[in-house]
Coordinates of C-alpha atoms and ligand atoms in Angstrom, one line a residue:
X113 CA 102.4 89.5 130.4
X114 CA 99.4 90.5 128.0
X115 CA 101.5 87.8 125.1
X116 CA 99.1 84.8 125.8
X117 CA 95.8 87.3 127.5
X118 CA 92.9 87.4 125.4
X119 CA 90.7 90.2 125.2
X120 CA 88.1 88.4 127.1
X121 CA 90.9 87.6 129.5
X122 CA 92.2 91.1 130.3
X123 CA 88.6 92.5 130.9
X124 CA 87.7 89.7 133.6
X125 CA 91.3 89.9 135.5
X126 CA 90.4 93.8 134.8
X127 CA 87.2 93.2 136.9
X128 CA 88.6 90.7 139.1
X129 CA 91.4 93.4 139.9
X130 CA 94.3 90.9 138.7
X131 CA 95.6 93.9 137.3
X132 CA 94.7 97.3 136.3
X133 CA 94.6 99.0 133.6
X134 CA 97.5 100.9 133.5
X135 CA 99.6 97.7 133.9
X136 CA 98.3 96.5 130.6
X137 CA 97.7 99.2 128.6
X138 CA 101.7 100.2 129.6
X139 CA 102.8 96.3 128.8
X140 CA 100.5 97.0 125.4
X141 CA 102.7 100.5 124.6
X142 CA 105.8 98.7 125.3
X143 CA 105.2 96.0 123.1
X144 CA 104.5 98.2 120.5
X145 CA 107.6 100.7 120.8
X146 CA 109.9 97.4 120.9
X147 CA 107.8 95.3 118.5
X148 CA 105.8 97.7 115.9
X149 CA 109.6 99.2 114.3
X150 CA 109.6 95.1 112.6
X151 CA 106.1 95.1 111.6
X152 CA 104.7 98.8 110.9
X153 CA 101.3 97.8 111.7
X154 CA 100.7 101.5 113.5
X155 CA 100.4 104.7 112.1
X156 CA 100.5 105.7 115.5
X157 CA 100.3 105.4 119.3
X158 CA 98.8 107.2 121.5
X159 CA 100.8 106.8 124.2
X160 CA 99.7 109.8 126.6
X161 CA 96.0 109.6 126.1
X162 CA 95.9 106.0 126.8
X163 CA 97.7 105.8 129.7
X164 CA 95.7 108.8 131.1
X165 CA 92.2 106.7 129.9
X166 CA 93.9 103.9 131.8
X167 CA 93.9 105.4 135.0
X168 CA 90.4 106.9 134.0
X169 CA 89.4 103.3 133.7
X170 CA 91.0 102.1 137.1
X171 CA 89.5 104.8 139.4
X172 CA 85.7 103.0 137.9
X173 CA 86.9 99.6 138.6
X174 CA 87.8 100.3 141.6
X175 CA 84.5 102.2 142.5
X176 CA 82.4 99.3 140.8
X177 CA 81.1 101.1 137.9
X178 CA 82.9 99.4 135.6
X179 CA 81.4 99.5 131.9
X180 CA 81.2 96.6 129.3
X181 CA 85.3 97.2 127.8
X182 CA 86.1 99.1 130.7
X183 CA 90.3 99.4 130.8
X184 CA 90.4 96.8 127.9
X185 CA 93.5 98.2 125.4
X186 CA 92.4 98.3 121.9
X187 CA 93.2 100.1 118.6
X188 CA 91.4 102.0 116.0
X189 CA 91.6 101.0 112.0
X190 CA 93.2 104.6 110.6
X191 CA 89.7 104.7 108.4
X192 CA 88.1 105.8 111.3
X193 CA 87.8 109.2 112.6
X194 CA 89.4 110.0 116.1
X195 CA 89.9 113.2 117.7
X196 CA 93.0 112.1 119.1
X197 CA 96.0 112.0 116.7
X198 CA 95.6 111.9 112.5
X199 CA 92.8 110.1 110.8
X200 CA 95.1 109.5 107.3
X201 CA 93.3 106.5 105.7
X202 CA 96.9 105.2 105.2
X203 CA 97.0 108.1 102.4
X204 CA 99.6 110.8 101.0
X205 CA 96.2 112.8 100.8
X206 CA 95.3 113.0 104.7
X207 CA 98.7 112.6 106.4
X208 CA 98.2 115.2 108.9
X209 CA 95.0 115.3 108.5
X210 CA 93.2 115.9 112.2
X211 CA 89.5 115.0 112.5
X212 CA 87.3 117.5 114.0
X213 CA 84.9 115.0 115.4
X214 CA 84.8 111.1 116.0
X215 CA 83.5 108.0 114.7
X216 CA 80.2 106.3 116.0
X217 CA 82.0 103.1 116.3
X218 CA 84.5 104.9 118.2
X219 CA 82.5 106.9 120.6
X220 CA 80.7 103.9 121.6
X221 CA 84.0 101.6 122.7
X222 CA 85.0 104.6 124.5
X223 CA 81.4 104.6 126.2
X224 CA 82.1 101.0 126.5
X225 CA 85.1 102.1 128.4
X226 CA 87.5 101.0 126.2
X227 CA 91.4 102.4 126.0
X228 CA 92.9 103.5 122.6
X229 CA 96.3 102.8 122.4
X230 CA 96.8 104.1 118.6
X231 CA 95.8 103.2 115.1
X232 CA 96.8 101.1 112.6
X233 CA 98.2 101.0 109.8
X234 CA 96.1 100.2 106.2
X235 CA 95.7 100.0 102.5
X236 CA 95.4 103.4 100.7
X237 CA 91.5 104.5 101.1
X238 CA 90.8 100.6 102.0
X239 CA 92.0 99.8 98.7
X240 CA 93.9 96.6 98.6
X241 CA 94.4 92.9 99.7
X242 CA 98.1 93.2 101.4
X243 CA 98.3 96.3 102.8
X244 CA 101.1 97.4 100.4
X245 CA 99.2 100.2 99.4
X246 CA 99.8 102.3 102.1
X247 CA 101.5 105.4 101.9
X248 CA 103.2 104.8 105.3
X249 CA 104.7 101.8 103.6
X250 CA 104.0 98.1 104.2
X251 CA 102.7 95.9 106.8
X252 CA 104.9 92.5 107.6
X253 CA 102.7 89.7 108.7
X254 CA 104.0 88.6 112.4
X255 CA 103.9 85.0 111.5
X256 CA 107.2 85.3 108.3
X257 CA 108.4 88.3 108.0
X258 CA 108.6 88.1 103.9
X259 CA 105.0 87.5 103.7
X260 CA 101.9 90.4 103.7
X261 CA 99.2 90.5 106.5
X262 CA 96.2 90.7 104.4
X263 CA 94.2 93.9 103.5
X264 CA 93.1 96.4 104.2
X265 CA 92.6 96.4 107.3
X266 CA 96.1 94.3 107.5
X267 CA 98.0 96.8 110.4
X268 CA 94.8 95.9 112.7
X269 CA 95.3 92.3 112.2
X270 CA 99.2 92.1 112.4
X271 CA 98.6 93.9 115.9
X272 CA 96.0 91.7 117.3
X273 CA 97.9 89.2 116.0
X274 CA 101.7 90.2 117.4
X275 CA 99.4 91.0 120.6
X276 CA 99.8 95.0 120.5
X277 CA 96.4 95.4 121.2
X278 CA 93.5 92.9 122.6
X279 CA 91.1 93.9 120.2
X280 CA 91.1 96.6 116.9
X281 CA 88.2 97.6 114.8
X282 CA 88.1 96.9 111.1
X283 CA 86.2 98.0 108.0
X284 CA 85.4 95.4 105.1
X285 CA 84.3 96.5 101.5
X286 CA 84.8 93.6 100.2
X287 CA 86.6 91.1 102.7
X288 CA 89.0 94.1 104.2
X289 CA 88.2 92.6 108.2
X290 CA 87.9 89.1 107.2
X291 CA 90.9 88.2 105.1
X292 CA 93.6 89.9 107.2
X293 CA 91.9 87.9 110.1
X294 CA 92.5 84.6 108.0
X295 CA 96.2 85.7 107.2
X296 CA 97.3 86.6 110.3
X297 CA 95.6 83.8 112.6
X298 CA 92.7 85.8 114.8
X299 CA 89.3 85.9 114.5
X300 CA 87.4 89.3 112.6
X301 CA 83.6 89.7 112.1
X302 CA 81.9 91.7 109.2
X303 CA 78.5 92.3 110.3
X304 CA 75.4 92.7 108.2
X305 CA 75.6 96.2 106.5
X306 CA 73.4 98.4 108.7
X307 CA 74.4 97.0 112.4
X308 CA 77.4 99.3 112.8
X309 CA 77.5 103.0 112.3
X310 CA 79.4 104.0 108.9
X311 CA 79.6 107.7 110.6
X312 CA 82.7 108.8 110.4
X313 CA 84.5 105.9 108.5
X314 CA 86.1 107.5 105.9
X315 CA 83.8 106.3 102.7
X316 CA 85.2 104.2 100.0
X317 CA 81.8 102.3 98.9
X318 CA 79.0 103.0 100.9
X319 CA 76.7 100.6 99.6
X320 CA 79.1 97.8 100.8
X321 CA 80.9 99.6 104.0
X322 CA 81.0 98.2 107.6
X323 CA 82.6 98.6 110.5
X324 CA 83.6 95.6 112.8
X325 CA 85.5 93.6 115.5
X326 CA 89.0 91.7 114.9
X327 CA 90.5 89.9 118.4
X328 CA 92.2 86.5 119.4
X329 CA 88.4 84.9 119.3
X330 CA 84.8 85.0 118.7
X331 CA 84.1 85.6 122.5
X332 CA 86.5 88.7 122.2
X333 CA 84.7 89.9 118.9
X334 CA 81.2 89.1 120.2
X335 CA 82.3 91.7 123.6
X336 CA 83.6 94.1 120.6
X337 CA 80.3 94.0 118.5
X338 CA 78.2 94.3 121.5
X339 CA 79.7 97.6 121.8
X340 CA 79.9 98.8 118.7
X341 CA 76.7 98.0 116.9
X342 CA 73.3 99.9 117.1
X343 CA 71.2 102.5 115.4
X344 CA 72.8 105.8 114.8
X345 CA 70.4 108.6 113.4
X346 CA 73.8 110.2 111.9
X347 CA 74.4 107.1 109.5
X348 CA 70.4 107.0 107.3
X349 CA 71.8 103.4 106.6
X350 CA 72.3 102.1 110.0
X351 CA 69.5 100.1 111.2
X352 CA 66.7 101.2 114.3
X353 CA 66.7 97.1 115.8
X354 CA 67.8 95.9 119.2
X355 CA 71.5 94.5 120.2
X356 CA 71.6 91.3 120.3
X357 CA 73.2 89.7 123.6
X358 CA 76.1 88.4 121.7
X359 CA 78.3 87.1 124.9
X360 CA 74.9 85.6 126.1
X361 CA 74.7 83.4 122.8
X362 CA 78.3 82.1 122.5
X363 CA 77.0 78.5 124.4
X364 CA 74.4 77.8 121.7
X365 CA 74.4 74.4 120.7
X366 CA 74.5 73.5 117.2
X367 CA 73.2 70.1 117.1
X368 CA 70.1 70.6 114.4
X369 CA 72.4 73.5 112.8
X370 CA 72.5 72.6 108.8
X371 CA 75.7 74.2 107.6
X372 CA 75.8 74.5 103.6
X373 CA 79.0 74.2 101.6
X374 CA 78.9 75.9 98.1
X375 CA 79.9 73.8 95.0
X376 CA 81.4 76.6 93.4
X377 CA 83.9 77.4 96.4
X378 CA 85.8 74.0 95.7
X379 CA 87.1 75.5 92.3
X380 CA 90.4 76.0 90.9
X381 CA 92.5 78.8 92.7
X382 CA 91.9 77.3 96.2
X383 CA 95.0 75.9 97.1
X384 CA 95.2 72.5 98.2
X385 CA 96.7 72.9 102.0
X386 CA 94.0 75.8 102.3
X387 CA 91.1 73.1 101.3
X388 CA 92.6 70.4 103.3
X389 CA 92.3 73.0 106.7
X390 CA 88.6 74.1 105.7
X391 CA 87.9 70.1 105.5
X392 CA 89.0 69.2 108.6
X393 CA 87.1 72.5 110.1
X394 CA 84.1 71.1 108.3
X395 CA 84.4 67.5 109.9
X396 CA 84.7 69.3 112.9
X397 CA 81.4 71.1 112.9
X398 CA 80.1 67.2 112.1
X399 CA 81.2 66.1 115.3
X400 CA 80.1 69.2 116.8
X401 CA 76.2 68.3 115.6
X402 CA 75.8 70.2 112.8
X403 CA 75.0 69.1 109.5
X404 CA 76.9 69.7 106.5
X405 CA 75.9 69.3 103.1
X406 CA 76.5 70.7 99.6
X407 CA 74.7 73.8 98.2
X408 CA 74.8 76.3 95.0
X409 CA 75.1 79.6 94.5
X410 CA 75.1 80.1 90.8
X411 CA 75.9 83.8 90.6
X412 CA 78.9 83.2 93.1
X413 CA 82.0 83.6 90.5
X414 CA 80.3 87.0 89.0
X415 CA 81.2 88.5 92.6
X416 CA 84.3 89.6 92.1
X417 CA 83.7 91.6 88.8
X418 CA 80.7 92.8 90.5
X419 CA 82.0 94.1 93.4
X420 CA 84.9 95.8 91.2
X421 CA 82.9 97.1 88.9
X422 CA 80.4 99.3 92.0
X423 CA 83.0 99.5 94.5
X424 CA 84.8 101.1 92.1
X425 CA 82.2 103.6 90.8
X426 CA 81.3 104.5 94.6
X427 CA 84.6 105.2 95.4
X428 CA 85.0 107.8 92.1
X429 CA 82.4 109.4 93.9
X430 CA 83.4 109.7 97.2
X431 CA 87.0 110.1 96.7
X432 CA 86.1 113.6 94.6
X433 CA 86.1 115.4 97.5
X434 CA 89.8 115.1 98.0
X435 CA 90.2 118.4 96.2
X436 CA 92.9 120.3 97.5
X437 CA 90.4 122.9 98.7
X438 CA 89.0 121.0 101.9
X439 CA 91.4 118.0 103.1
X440 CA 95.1 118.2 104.2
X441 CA 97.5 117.9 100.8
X442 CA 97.7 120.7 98.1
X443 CA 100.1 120.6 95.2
X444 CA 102.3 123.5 95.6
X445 CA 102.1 126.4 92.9
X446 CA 99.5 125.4 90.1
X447 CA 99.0 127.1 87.5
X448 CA 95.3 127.2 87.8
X449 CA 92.2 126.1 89.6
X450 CA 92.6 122.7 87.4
X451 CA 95.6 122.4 87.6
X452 CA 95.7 122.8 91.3
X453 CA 92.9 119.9 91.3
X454 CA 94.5 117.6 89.1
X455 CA 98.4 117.8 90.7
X456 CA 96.8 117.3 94.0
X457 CA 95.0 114.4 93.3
X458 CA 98.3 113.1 91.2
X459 CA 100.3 113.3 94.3
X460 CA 97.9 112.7 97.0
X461 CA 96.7 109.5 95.7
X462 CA 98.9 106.6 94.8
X463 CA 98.3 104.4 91.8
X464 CA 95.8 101.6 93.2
X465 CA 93.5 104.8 94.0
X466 CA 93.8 106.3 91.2
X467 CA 93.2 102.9 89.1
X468 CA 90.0 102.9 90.6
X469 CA 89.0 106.0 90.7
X470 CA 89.6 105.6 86.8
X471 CA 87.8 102.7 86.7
X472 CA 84.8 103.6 88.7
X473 CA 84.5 106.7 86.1
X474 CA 84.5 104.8 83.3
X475 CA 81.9 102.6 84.3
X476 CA 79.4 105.5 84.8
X477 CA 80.1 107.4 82.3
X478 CA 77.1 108.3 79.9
X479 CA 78.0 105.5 77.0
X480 CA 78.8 102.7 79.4
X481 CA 76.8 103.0 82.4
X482 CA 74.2 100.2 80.9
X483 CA 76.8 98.1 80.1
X484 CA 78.5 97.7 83.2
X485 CA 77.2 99.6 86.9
X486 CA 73.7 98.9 85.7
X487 CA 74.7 95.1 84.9
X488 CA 76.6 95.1 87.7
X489 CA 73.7 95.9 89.8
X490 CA 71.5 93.5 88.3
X491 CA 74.3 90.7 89.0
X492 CA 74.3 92.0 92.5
X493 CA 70.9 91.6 93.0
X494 CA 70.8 87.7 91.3
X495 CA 73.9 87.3 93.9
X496 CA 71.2 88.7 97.4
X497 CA 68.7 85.9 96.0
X498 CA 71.2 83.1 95.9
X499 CA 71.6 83.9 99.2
X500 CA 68.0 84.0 100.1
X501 CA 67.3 80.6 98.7
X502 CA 70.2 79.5 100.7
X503 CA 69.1 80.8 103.9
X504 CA 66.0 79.2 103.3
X505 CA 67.5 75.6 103.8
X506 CA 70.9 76.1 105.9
X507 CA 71.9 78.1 109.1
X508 CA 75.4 78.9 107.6
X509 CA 77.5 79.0 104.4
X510 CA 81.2 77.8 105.0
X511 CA 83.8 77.3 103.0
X512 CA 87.7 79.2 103.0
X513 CA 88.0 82.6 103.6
X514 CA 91.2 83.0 101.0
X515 CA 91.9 81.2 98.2
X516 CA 95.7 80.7 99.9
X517 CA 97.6 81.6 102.8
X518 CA 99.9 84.9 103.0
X519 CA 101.5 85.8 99.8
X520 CA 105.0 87.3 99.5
X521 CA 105.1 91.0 100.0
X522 CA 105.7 92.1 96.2
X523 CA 104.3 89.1 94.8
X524 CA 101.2 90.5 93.8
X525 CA 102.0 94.0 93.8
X526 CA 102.7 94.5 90.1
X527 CA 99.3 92.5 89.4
X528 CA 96.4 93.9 90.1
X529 CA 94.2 91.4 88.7
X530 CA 96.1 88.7 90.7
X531 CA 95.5 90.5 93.6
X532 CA 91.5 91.2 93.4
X533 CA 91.7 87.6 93.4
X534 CA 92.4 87.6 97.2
X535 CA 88.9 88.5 97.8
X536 CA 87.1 85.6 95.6
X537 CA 85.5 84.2 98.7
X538 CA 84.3 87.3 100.9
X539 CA 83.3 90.2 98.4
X540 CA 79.4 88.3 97.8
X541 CA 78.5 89.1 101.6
X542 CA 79.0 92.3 100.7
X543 CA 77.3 92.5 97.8
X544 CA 74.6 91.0 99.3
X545 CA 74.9 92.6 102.4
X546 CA 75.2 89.1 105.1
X547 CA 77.5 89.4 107.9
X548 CA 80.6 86.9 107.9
X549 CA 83.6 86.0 110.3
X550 CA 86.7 84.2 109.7
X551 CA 88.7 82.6 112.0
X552 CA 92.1 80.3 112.6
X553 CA 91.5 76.4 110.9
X554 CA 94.7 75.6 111.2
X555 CA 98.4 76.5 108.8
X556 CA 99.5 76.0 105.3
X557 CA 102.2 73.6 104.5
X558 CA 105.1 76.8 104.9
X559 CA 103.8 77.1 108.7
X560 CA 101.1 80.2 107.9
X561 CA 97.1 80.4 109.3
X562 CA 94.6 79.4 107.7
X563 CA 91.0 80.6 108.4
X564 CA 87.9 79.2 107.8
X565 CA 84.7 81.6 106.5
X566 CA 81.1 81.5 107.8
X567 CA 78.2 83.6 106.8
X568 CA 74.8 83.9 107.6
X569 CA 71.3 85.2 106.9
X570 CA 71.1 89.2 108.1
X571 CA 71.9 89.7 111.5
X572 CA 72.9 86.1 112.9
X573 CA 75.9 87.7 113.9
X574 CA 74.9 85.5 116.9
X575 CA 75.0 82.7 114.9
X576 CA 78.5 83.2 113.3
X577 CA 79.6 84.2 116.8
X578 CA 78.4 81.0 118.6
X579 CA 79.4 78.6 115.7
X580 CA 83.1 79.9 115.8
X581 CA 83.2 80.2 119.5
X582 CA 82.0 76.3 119.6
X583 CA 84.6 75.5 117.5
X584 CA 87.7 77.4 119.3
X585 CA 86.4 75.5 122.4
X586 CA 87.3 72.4 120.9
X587 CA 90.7 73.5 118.6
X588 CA 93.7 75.9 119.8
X589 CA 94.0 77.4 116.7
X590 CA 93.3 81.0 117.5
X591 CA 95.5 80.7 120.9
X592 CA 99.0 80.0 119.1
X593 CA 101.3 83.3 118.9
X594 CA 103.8 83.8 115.7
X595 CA 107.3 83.0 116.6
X596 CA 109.4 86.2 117.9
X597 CA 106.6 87.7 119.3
Ligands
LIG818 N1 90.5 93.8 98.9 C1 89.3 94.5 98.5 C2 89.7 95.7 97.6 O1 90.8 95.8 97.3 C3 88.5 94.8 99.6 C4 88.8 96.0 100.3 C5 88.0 96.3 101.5 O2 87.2 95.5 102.0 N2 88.1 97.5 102.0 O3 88.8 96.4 97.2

């Protein structure tokens, strides 16, 4: 029954007492105990608590106090602290691991009402682009079962997308929400870094960090976000400024809208069925009222070095407390304190962690900080003013959100380099720190979605919101469900 219900579906017929809660959030956990064995996109459900938040949910619908999400079956990214269950970060080093307190982002969907019916499944620490690096093994994208779902946030896309949940949160370093989304056909929003909470999302780099929305479509996300954003004293990043309605401006026209379309995206490494799909999207958008012409942004191919070479140096950081003293795993009988430290951190951490954790300690270390974190930073800051000269004259920045469609699991495994490539189009919102969504443009020529990239100036998640939701009314992209599902 919940196969073709959107999220913005379920909570109407939720209010309009179609059905209730329990009815969905059951169909939700049965999908997922005869559907999640093929795809491993949980770490796990949580199949008491939500049915008992289900009925929680009900008794309010019935009584007309129904809040924003109320009954609405989601699922939490595994990065994000719950009470309920592990919080393992798809890691060796925190399976088990039980969190004494929950996220922001989390707290506020279940203000908002909303049922968790488990997490997902992830790349080690958020480290990856296919969701192989996961301890609890990899993540088969629902639309061909040889091909990855995108990372990291990958299980939380191949449930939205297999329909396991309505809705799941995300987090996106450097594209982690948005190119899952594009891989597995849904819609995902990474909003400007501030609007959501980072308390209690495990860090990996907390400069570039955010939590957000991944659902069917942009009306779903924009019901997600409105819960989740807002000012949060326990996160000094997260930013004191009003909601926006985000439901309220899905209508928008965008006649008068100038949308700007960087040179430097139409390079080499975008694969030709990928470009084709972004075209048509962009024709679209033309017939939609918008205008669409070309713009630069010089410093855009230094993003990806850029965001390797501080992601990297943050997460050395933040990944030293994983010590063996105060998380889960310990290496049985060191020999000493440093020993103890050093087997821990060789077992507990697989080898895409450790590469970066390597990394990231290179780059600040006393004779090569200059050359590279502090360059790095100075590239990042050239790459924030491209995008202020650009915001100057356009509404929007489109172009693809991945250089290609879904890649074969183990194609890129063995190369790492290959692999960072995933993320040429989505790390430079980071960097800069603009929000962006992705959503379905249409399928590669081997039958697998393809999803178009927007961004905008700091906090227009409005704007991204109402310029995909225009577009999904007028393309059935984002409504299509894999085969088998
Ligand atoms: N794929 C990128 C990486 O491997 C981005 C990850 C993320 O956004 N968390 O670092």
């Amino acid at each position: 029954m919940v196969r073709d219900l959107s999220l913005s579906r379920i909570r109407q017929g939720l209010r309009d007492k179609e059905f209730s809660s329990r009815e969905i959030t059951q169909a939700y956990l049965d999908r997922i105990e005869q559907l999640d064995p093929g795809l491993n996109s949980f770490t796990q459900a949580f199949r008491e608590a939500a049915l008992a938040a289900a009925d929680a949910a009900d008794q309010r619908l019935a009584s007309g106090d129904a809040r924003p999400l109320e009954g609405v079956p989601i699922a939490h990214k595994d990065i994000l602290a719950t009470t309920e269950g592990q919080t393992t970060c798809g890691s060796k080093m925190l399976a088990g691991y039980r969190s004494p307190f929950d996220a922001t982002v989390v707290d506020r969907l279940a203000d908002a009402g909303a049922v968790v019916v488990g997490k997902t499944n992830m790349d080690e620490f958020a480290m990856g682009s296919s969701n192989e690096t996961s301890y609890f093994g990899p993540v088969t994208n629902p639309w061909g079962t040889n091909a990855v779902p995108g990372g990291s946030s990958g299980g939380s896309a191949a449930a939205v997308a297999a329909r396991l949940a309505a809705g799941a949160t995300g987090t996106d370093t450097g594209g982690s929400i948005r190119q899952p989304a594009a891989l597995c056909g849904i819609t995902g929003l990474k909003p400007t870094y501030g609007r959501c909470s980072r308390y209690g999302l495990v860090a990996f780099a907390s400069s570039l960090d955010q939590p957000g929305p991944m659902a069917q479509t942009a009306e779903d996300c924009a019901h997600m976000l409105g819960a989740m954003a807002g000012h949060d004293e326990r996160d000094s990043t997260s930013v004191a400024r009003p909601v926006d309605d985000y439901t309220g401006g899905l209508e928008g026209k965008l006649a008068g809208k100038v949308i700007g379309v960087p040179a430097e995206f139409f390079t080499q490494g975008l694969a030709p069925d990928v470009q084709r799909a972004v075209e048509a999207a962009l024709d679209q958008y033309r017939d939609l009222g918008a205008e669409v012409r070309e713009i630069q942004l010089p410093h855009y191919p230094y993003a990806i070095p850029t965001y390797q070479v501080i992601a990297a140096a943050e997460a050395s950081s933040n990944l030293a407390r994983f010590d063996g003293v105060r998380y889960t795993h310990r290496a049985e009988n060191p020999e000493s304190l440093i020993d103890m430290y050093e087997s821990t951190r060789a077992e507990g951490f697989g080898s895409e962690v450790q590469r970066r954790v390597m990394v990231g300690t290179f780059v600040l270390s006393a004779g090569y900080y200059d050359a590279y974190y502090l360059k790095a930073q100075k590239v990042r800051t050239r790459i924030r003013d491209d995008f202020a000269a650009a915001f100057e004259e356009v509404d929007l920045i489109a172009g693809p959100t991945s250089p290609t469609a879904a890649f074969g699991i183990g194609e890129k495994a063995t190369d790492p380099v290959a692999m960072y490539l995933s993320d040429l189009y989505t790390t430079a919102a980071n960097l800069a720190g603009v929000p962006g969504i992705s959503f379905p443009c249409g399928f590669s020529e081997n039958g697998l979605p393809v999803g178009m990239h927007l961004m905008a100036n700091f906090f227009r998640e409005d704007l991204l919101l109402n310029a995909a939701h225009r577009y999904q009314q007028v393309t059935d992209w984002h409504a299509r469900v894999p085969e088998g599902v």
